[in-house]
């Protein structure tokens, strides 16, 4: 079974980006590139793939802000 989520770490700002694997593959297939959603850098590195969203959040601290989950900082 194929993994659903793809975890990427930015090489510039060191923040985590959690992406959906199908959308990433579709974007790359169309000839576009993936960039960091925080700083816009193209240097993002693949860290892990998983089907469980809770495993994506293991190494980071998150809190709810107005009903949305936000990353506070990496540990």
PDB file of N, CA and C in Angstrom:
ATOM      1  N   UNK A   1       0.823  -1.177   0.000  1.00  0.00           N
ATOM      2  CA  UNK A   1       0.000   0.000   0.000  1.00  0.00           C
ATOM      3  C   UNK A   1       0.874   1.250   0.000  1.00  0.00           C
ATOM      4  N   UNK A   2       0.503   2.218  -0.794  1.00  0.00           N
ATOM      5  CA  UNK A   2       1.272   3.438  -0.928  1.00  0.00           C
ATOM      6  C   UNK A   2       1.002   4.384   0.237  1.00  0.00           C
ATOM      7  N   UNK A   3       2.042   5.064   0.681  1.00  0.00           N
ATOM      8  CA  UNK A   3       1.916   6.005   1.791  1.00  0.00           C
ATOM      9  C   UNK A   3       1.180   7.264   1.330  1.00  0.00           C
ATOM     10  N   UNK A   4       0.442   7.895   2.241  1.00  0.00           N
ATOM     11  CA  UNK A   4      -0.393   9.047   1.896  1.00  0.00           C
ATOM     12  C   UNK A   4       0.357  10.359   2.090  1.00  0.00           C
ATOM     13  N   UNK A   5       1.056  10.506   3.204  1.00  0.00           N
ATOM     14  CA  UNK A   5       1.683  11.774   3.550  1.00  0.00           C
ATOM     15  C   UNK A   5       3.184  11.727   3.309  1.00  0.00           C
ATOM     16  N   UNK A   6       3.738  12.875   2.916  1.00  0.00           N
ATOM     17  CA  UNK A   6       5.160  13.024   2.655  1.00  0.00           C
ATOM     18  C   UNK A   6       5.673  14.163   3.534  1.00  0.00           C
ATOM     19  N   UNK A   7       6.706  13.897   4.309  1.00  0.00           N
ATOM     20  CA  UNK A   7       7.278  14.906   5.202  1.00  0.00           C
ATOM     21  C   UNK A   7       8.554  15.424   4.567  1.00  0.00           C
ATOM     22  N   UNK A   8       8.630  16.741   4.425  1.00  0.00           N
ATOM     23  CA  UNK A   8       9.815  17.377   3.857  1.00  0.00           C
ATOM     24  C   UNK A   8      10.293  18.460   4.814  1.00  0.00           C
ATOM     25  N   UNK A   9      11.607  18.617   4.907  1.00  0.00           N
ATOM     26  CA  UNK A   9      12.239  19.620   5.756  1.00  0.00           C
ATOM     27  C   UNK A   9      12.923  20.650   4.857  1.00  0.00           C
ATOM     28  N   UNK A  10      12.715  21.939   5.150  1.00  0.00           N
ATOM     29  CA  UNK A  10      13.334  23.002   4.367  1.00  0.00           C
ATOM     30  C   UNK A  10      14.814  23.118   4.726  1.00  0.00           C
ATOM     31  N   UNK A  11      15.660  23.232   3.724  1.00  0.00           N
ATOM     32  CA  UNK A  11      17.097  23.377   3.953  1.00  0.00           C
ATOM     33  C   UNK A  11      17.483  24.766   4.411  1.00  0.00           C
ATOM     34  N   UNK A  12      16.614  25.742   4.206  1.00  0.00           N
ATOM     35  CA  UNK A  12      16.917  27.127   4.567  1.00  0.00           C
ATOM     36  C   UNK A  12      16.398  27.480   5.961  1.00  0.00           C
ATOM     37  N   UNK A  13      15.086  27.306   6.183  1.00  0.00           N
ATOM     38  CA  UNK A  13      14.497  27.718   7.465  1.00  0.00           C
ATOM     39  C   UNK A  13      14.321  26.548   8.437  1.00  0.00           C
ATOM     40  N   UNK A  14      14.565  25.314   7.993  1.00  0.00           N
ATOM     41  CA  UNK A  14      14.505  24.099   8.824  1.00  0.00           C
ATOM     42  C   UNK A  14      13.109  23.783   9.352  1.00  0.00           C
ATOM     43  N   UNK A  15      12.055  24.278   8.692  1.00  0.00           N
ATOM     44  CA  UNK A  15      10.689  23.988   9.121  1.00  0.00           C
ATOM     45  C   UNK A  15      10.151  22.785   8.369  1.00  0.00           C
ATOM     46  N   UNK A  16       9.157  22.136   8.953  1.00  0.00           N
ATOM     47  CA  UNK A  16       8.572  20.920   8.404  1.00  0.00           C
ATOM     48  C   UNK A  16       7.401  21.257   7.489  1.00  0.00           C
ATOM     49  N   UNK A  17       7.329  20.583   6.350  1.00  0.00           N
ATOM     50  CA  UNK A  17       6.197  20.685   5.437  1.00  0.00           C
ATOM     51  C   UNK A  17       5.598  19.294   5.302  1.00  0.00           C
ATOM     52  N   UNK A  18       4.314  19.161   5.608  1.00  0.00           N
ATOM     53  CA  UNK A  18       3.615  17.883   5.470  1.00  0.00           C
ATOM     54  C   UNK A  18       2.747  17.993   4.224  1.00  0.00           C
ATOM     55  N   UNK A  19       3.026  17.155   3.235  1.00  0.00           N
ATOM     56  CA  UNK A  19       2.352  17.223   1.944  1.00  0.00           C
ATOM     57  C   UNK A  19       1.638  15.921   1.645  1.00  0.00           C
ATOM     58  N   UNK A  20       0.661  15.974   0.752  1.00  0.00           N
ATOM     59  CA  UNK A  20      -0.030  14.775   0.309  1.00  0.00           C
ATOM     60  C   UNK A  20       0.733  14.211  -0.879  1.00  0.00           C
ATOM     61  N   UNK A  21       1.089  12.937  -0.804  1.00  0.00           N
ATOM     62  CA  UNK A  21       1.961  12.302  -1.772  1.00  0.00           C
ATOM     63  C   UNK A  21       1.435  12.388  -3.208  1.00  0.00           C
ATOM     64  N   UNK A  22       0.142  12.161  -3.415  1.00  0.00           N
ATOM     65  CA  UNK A  22      -0.433  12.212  -4.766  1.00  0.00           C
ATOM     66  C   UNK A  22      -0.289  13.595  -5.381  1.00  0.00           C
ATOM     67  N   UNK A  23      -0.505  14.634  -4.603  1.00  0.00           N
ATOM     68  CA  UNK A  23      -0.406  15.996  -5.110  1.00  0.00           C
ATOM     69  C   UNK A  23       1.028  16.359  -5.463  1.00  0.00           C
ATOM     70  N   UNK A  24       1.988  15.890  -4.683  1.00  0.00           N
ATOM     71  CA  UNK A  24       3.398  16.147  -4.972  1.00  0.00           C
ATOM     72  C   UNK A  24       3.791  15.476  -6.289  1.00  0.00           C
ATOM     73  N   UNK A  25       3.394  14.220  -6.457  1.00  0.00           N
ATOM     74  CA  UNK A  25       3.717  13.505  -7.691  1.00  0.00           C
ATOM     75  C   UNK A  25       3.091  14.179  -8.905  1.00  0.00           C
ATOM     76  N   UNK A  26       1.845  14.646  -8.770  1.00  0.00           N
ATOM     77  CA  UNK A  26       1.152  15.315  -9.862  1.00  0.00           C
ATOM     78  C   UNK A  26       1.841  16.635 -10.218  1.00  0.00           C
ATOM     79  N   UNK A  27       2.269  17.383  -9.214  1.00  0.00           N
ATOM     80  CA  UNK A  27       2.958  18.653  -9.442  1.00  0.00           C
ATOM     81  C   UNK A  27       4.271  18.437 -10.174  1.00  0.00           C
ATOM     82  N   UNK A  28       5.051  17.456  -9.752  1.00  0.00           N
ATOM     83  CA  UNK A  28       6.339  17.173 -10.385  1.00  0.00           C
ATOM     84  C   UNK A  28       6.134  16.637 -11.799  1.00  0.00           C
ATOM     85  N   UNK A  29       5.094  15.818 -11.996  1.00  0.00           N
ATOM     86  CA  UNK A  29       4.799  15.269 -13.317  1.00  0.00           C
ATOM     87  C   UNK A  29       4.464  16.380 -14.320  1.00  0.00           C
ATOM     88  N   UNK A  30       3.805  17.431 -13.851  1.00  0.00           N
ATOM     89  CA  UNK A  30       3.437  18.552 -14.712  1.00  0.00           C
ATOM     90  C   UNK A  30       4.611  19.481 -15.015  1.00  0.00           C
ATOM     91  N   UNK A  31       5.763  19.242 -14.395  1.00  0.00           N
ATOM     92  CA  UNK A  31       6.951  20.045 -14.662  1.00  0.00           C
ATOM     93  C   UNK A  31       7.167  21.191 -13.697  1.00  0.00           C
ATOM     94  N   UNK A  32       6.381  21.273 -12.640  1.00  0.00           N
ATOM     95  CA  UNK A  32       6.551  22.309 -11.628  1.00  0.00           C
ATOM     96  C   UNK A  32       7.481  21.802 -10.524  1.00  0.00           C
ATOM     97  N   UNK A  33       7.807  22.664  -9.573  1.00  0.00           N
ATOM     98  CA  UNK A  33       8.675  22.265  -8.478  1.00  0.00           C
ATOM     99  C   UNK A  33       7.948  22.461  -7.151  1.00  0.00           C
ATOM    100  N   UNK A  34       8.464  21.834  -6.116  1.00  0.00           N
ATOM    101  CA  UNK A  34       7.925  21.953  -4.760  1.00  0.00           C
ATOM    102  C   UNK A  34       8.826  22.928  -3.999  1.00  0.00           C
ATOM    103  N   UNK A  35       8.211  23.875  -3.283  1.00  0.00           N
ATOM    104  CA  UNK A  35       8.983  24.829  -2.494  1.00  0.00           C
ATOM    105  C   UNK A  35       8.429  24.878  -1.070  1.00  0.00           C
ATOM    106  N   UNK A  36       9.201  25.468  -0.187  1.00  0.00           N
ATOM    107  CA  UNK A  36       8.806  25.612   1.219  1.00  0.00           C
ATOM    108  C   UNK A  36       7.645  26.591   1.325  1.00  0.00           C
ATOM    109  N   UNK A  37       6.640  26.229   2.087  1.00  0.00           N
ATOM    110  CA  UNK A  37       5.479  27.104   2.257  1.00  0.00           C
ATOM    111  C   UNK A  37       5.754  28.254   3.230  1.00  0.00           C
ATOM    112  N   UNK A  38       6.859  28.182   3.959  1.00  0.00           N
ATOM    113  CA  UNK A  38       7.181  29.207   4.943  1.00  0.00           C
ATOM    114  C   UNK A  38       8.073  30.300   4.362  1.00  0.00           C
ATOM    115  N   UNK A  39       9.149  29.899   3.639  1.00  0.00           N
ATOM    116  CA  UNK A  39      10.106  30.897   3.139  1.00  0.00           C
ATOM    117  C   UNK A  39      10.217  30.914   1.616  1.00  0.00           C
ATOM    118  N   UNK A  40       9.643  29.925   0.922  1.00  0.00           N
ATOM    119  CA  UNK A  40       9.672  29.901  -0.536  1.00  0.00           C
ATOM    120  C   UNK A  40      10.906  29.257  -1.145  1.00  0.00           C
ATOM    121  N   UNK A  41      11.772  28.699  -0.337  1.00  0.00           N
ATOM    122  CA  UNK A  41      13.001  28.079  -0.826  1.00  0.00           C
ATOM    123  C   UNK A  41      12.712  26.788  -1.596  1.00  0.00           C
ATOM    124  N   UNK A  42      13.500  26.535  -2.644  1.00  0.00           N
ATOM    125  CA  UNK A  42      13.360  25.295  -3.414  1.00  0.00           C
ATOM    126  C   UNK A  42      14.135  24.149  -2.774  1.00  0.00           C
ATOM    127  N   UNK A  43      14.965  24.446  -1.788  1.00  0.00           N
ATOM    128  CA  UNK A  43      15.781  23.419  -1.143  1.00  0.00           C
ATOM    129  C   UNK A  43      15.008  22.735  -0.026  1.00  0.00           C
ATOM    130  N   UNK A  44      14.122  21.820  -0.370  1.00  0.00           N
ATOM    131  CA  UNK A  44      13.433  21.030   0.645  1.00  0.00           C
ATOM    132  C   UNK A  44      13.790  19.570   0.423  1.00  0.00           C
ATOM    133  N   UNK A  45      14.021  18.876   1.513  1.00  0.00           N
ATOM    134  CA  UNK A  45      14.519  17.515   1.468  1.00  0.00           C
ATOM    135  C   UNK A  45      13.493  16.542   2.041  1.00  0.00           C
ATOM    136  N   UNK A  46      13.357  15.413   1.379  1.00  0.00           N
ATOM    137  CA  UNK A  46      12.421  14.386   1.813  1.00  0.00           C
ATOM    138  C   UNK A  46      12.950  13.739   3.091  1.00  0.00           C
ATOM    139  N   UNK A  47      12.101  13.679   4.093  1.00  0.00           N
ATOM    140  CA  UNK A  47      12.502  13.048   5.352  1.00  0.00           C
ATOM    141  C   UNK A  47      11.831  11.697   5.549  1.00  0.00           C
ATOM    142  N   UNK A  48      10.512  11.632   5.340  1.00  0.00           N
ATOM    143  CA  UNK A  48       9.792  10.415   5.663  1.00  0.00           C
ATOM    144  C   UNK A  48       8.483  10.370   4.892  1.00  0.00           C
ATOM    145  N   UNK A  49       7.922   9.160   4.757  1.00  0.00           N
ATOM    146  CA  UNK A  49       6.581   8.966   4.203  1.00  0.00           C
ATOM    147  C   UNK A  49       5.809   8.115   5.190  1.00  0.00           C
ATOM    148  N   UNK A  50       4.525   8.434   5.374  1.00  0.00           N
ATOM    149  CA  UNK A  50       3.707   7.689   6.320  1.00  0.00           C
ATOM    150  C   UNK A  50       2.238   7.761   5.920  1.00  0.00           C
ATOM    151  N   UNK A  51       1.455   6.850   6.434  1.00  0.00           N
ATOM    152  CA  UNK A  51       0.011   6.876   6.212  1.00  0.00           C
ATOM    153  C   UNK A  51      -0.730   7.451   7.417  1.00  0.00           C
ATOM    154  N   UNK A  52      -0.034   7.630   8.525  1.00  0.00           N
ATOM    155  CA  UNK A  52      -0.646   8.120   9.753  1.00  0.00           C
ATOM    156  C   UNK A  52      -0.193   9.548  10.014  1.00  0.00           C
ATOM    157  N   UNK A  53      -1.115  10.478  10.033  1.00  0.00           N
ATOM    158  CA  UNK A  53      -0.781  11.885  10.232  1.00  0.00           C
ATOM    159  C   UNK A  53      -0.167  12.143  11.603  1.00  0.00           C
ATOM    160  N   UNK A  54      -0.527  11.346  12.591  1.00  0.00           N
ATOM    161  CA  UNK A  54       0.042  11.527  13.933  1.00  0.00           C
ATOM    162  C   UNK A  54       1.541  11.276  13.945  1.00  0.00           C
ATOM    163  N   UNK A  55       2.037  10.364  13.097  1.00  0.00           N
ATOM    164  CA  UNK A  55       3.482  10.109  13.015  1.00  0.00           C
ATOM    165  C   UNK A  55       4.218  11.295  12.413  1.00  0.00           C
ATOM    166  N   UNK A  56       3.543  12.088  11.593  1.00  0.00           N
ATOM    167  CA  UNK A  56       4.154  13.291  11.024  1.00  0.00           C
ATOM    168  C   UNK A  56       4.430  14.327  12.102  1.00  0.00           C
ATOM    169  N   UNK A  57       3.628  14.332  13.142  1.00  0.00           N
ATOM    170  CA  UNK A  57       3.700  15.354  14.177  1.00  0.00           C
ATOM    171  C   UNK A  57       4.546  14.946  15.379  1.00  0.00           C
ATOM    172  N   UNK A  58       5.222  13.824  15.337  1.00  0.00           N
ATOM    173  CA  UNK A  58       5.961  13.327  16.491  1.00  0.00           C
ATOM    174  C   UNK A  58       7.048  14.275  16.982  1.00  0.00           C
ATOM    175  N   UNK A  59       7.837  14.861  16.083  1.00  0.00           N
ATOM    176  CA  UNK A  59       9.011  15.627  16.488  1.00  0.00           C
ATOM    177  C   UNK A  59       8.757  17.117  16.630  1.00  0.00           C
ATOM    178  N   UNK A  60       7.556  17.568  16.482  1.00  0.00           N
ATOM    179  CA  UNK A  60       7.261  18.990  16.514  1.00  0.00           C
ATOM    180  C   UNK A  60       6.183  19.304  17.535  1.00  0.00           C
ATOM    181  N   UNK A  61       6.112  20.557  17.931  1.00  0.00           N
ATOM    182  CA  UNK A  61       5.131  21.002  18.893  1.00  0.00           C
ATOM    183  C   UNK A  61       4.043  21.755  18.132  1.00  0.00           C
ATOM    184  N   UNK A  62       2.789  21.348  18.314  1.00  0.00           N
ATOM    185  CA  UNK A  62       1.669  21.966  17.635  1.00  0.00           C
ATOM    186  C   UNK A  62       0.651  22.444  18.659  1.00  0.00           C
ATOM    187  N   UNK A  63      -0.083  23.498  18.316  1.00  0.00           N
ATOM    188  CA  UNK A  63      -1.179  23.952  19.165  1.00  0.00           C
ATOM    189  C   UNK A  63      -2.322  24.424  18.268  1.00  0.00           C
ATOM    190  N   UNK A  64      -3.502  24.497  18.834  1.00  0.00           N
ATOM    191  CA  UNK A  64      -4.675  24.954  18.075  1.00  0.00           C
ATOM    192  C   UNK A  64      -4.803  26.466  18.213  1.00  0.00           C
ATOM    193  N   UNK A  65      -4.985  27.141  17.072  1.00  0.00           N
ATOM    194  CA  UNK A  65      -5.223  28.569  17.040  1.00  0.00           C
ATOM    195  C   UNK A  65      -6.481  28.786  16.207  1.00  0.00           C
ATOM    196  N   UNK A  66      -7.571  29.188  16.853  1.00  0.00           N
ATOM    197  CA  UNK A  66      -8.864  29.396  16.198  1.00  0.00           C
ATOM    198  C   UNK A  66      -9.309  28.165  15.411  1.00  0.00           C
ATOM    199  N   UNK A  67      -9.096  26.987  15.979  1.00  0.00           N
ATOM    200  CA  UNK A  67      -9.551  25.743  15.363  1.00  0.00           C
ATOM    201  C   UNK A  67      -8.573  25.133  14.382  1.00  0.00           C
ATOM    202  N   UNK A  68      -7.491  25.820  14.046  1.00  0.00           N
ATOM    203  CA  UNK A  68      -6.509  25.303  13.096  1.00  0.00           C
ATOM    204  C   UNK A  68      -5.267  24.850  13.873  1.00  0.00           C
ATOM    205  N   UNK A  69      -4.622  23.804  13.379  1.00  0.00           N
ATOM    206  CA  UNK A  69      -3.414  23.305  14.024  1.00  0.00           C
ATOM    207  C   UNK A  69      -2.226  24.083  13.464  1.00  0.00           C
ATOM    208  N   UNK A  70      -1.428  24.668  14.352  1.00  0.00           N
ATOM    209  CA  UNK A  70      -0.251  25.451  13.950  1.00  0.00           C
ATOM    210  C   UNK A  70       0.993  24.881  14.593  1.00  0.00           C
ATOM    211  N   UNK A  71       2.128  24.923  13.869  1.00  0.00           N
ATOM    212  CA  UNK A  71       3.392  24.466  14.412  1.00  0.00           C
ATOM    213  C   UNK A  71       3.999  25.607  15.222  1.00  0.00           C
ATOM    214  N   UNK A  72       4.378  25.322  16.469  1.00  0.00           N
ATOM    215  CA  UNK A  72       4.953  26.340  17.329  1.00  0.00           C
ATOM    216  C   UNK A  72       6.449  26.441  17.076  1.00  0.00           C
ATOM    217  N   UNK A  73       7.181  25.340  17.226  1.00  0.00           N
ATOM    218  CA  UNK A  73       8.609  25.295  16.914  1.00  0.00           C
ATOM    219  C   UNK A  73       9.051  23.838  16.887  1.00  0.00           C
ATOM    220  N   UNK A  74      10.167  23.586  16.252  1.00  0.00           N
ATOM    221  CA  UNK A  74      10.726  22.231  16.222  1.00  0.00           C
ATOM    222  C   UNK A  74      11.573  22.001  17.448  1.00  0.00           C
ATOM    223  N   UNK A  75      11.565  20.779  17.940  1.00  0.00           N
ATOM    224  CA  UNK A  75      12.360  20.436  19.125  1.00  0.00           C
ATOM    225  C   UNK A  75      13.698  19.907  18.669  1.00  0.00           C
TER     226      UNK A  75
END
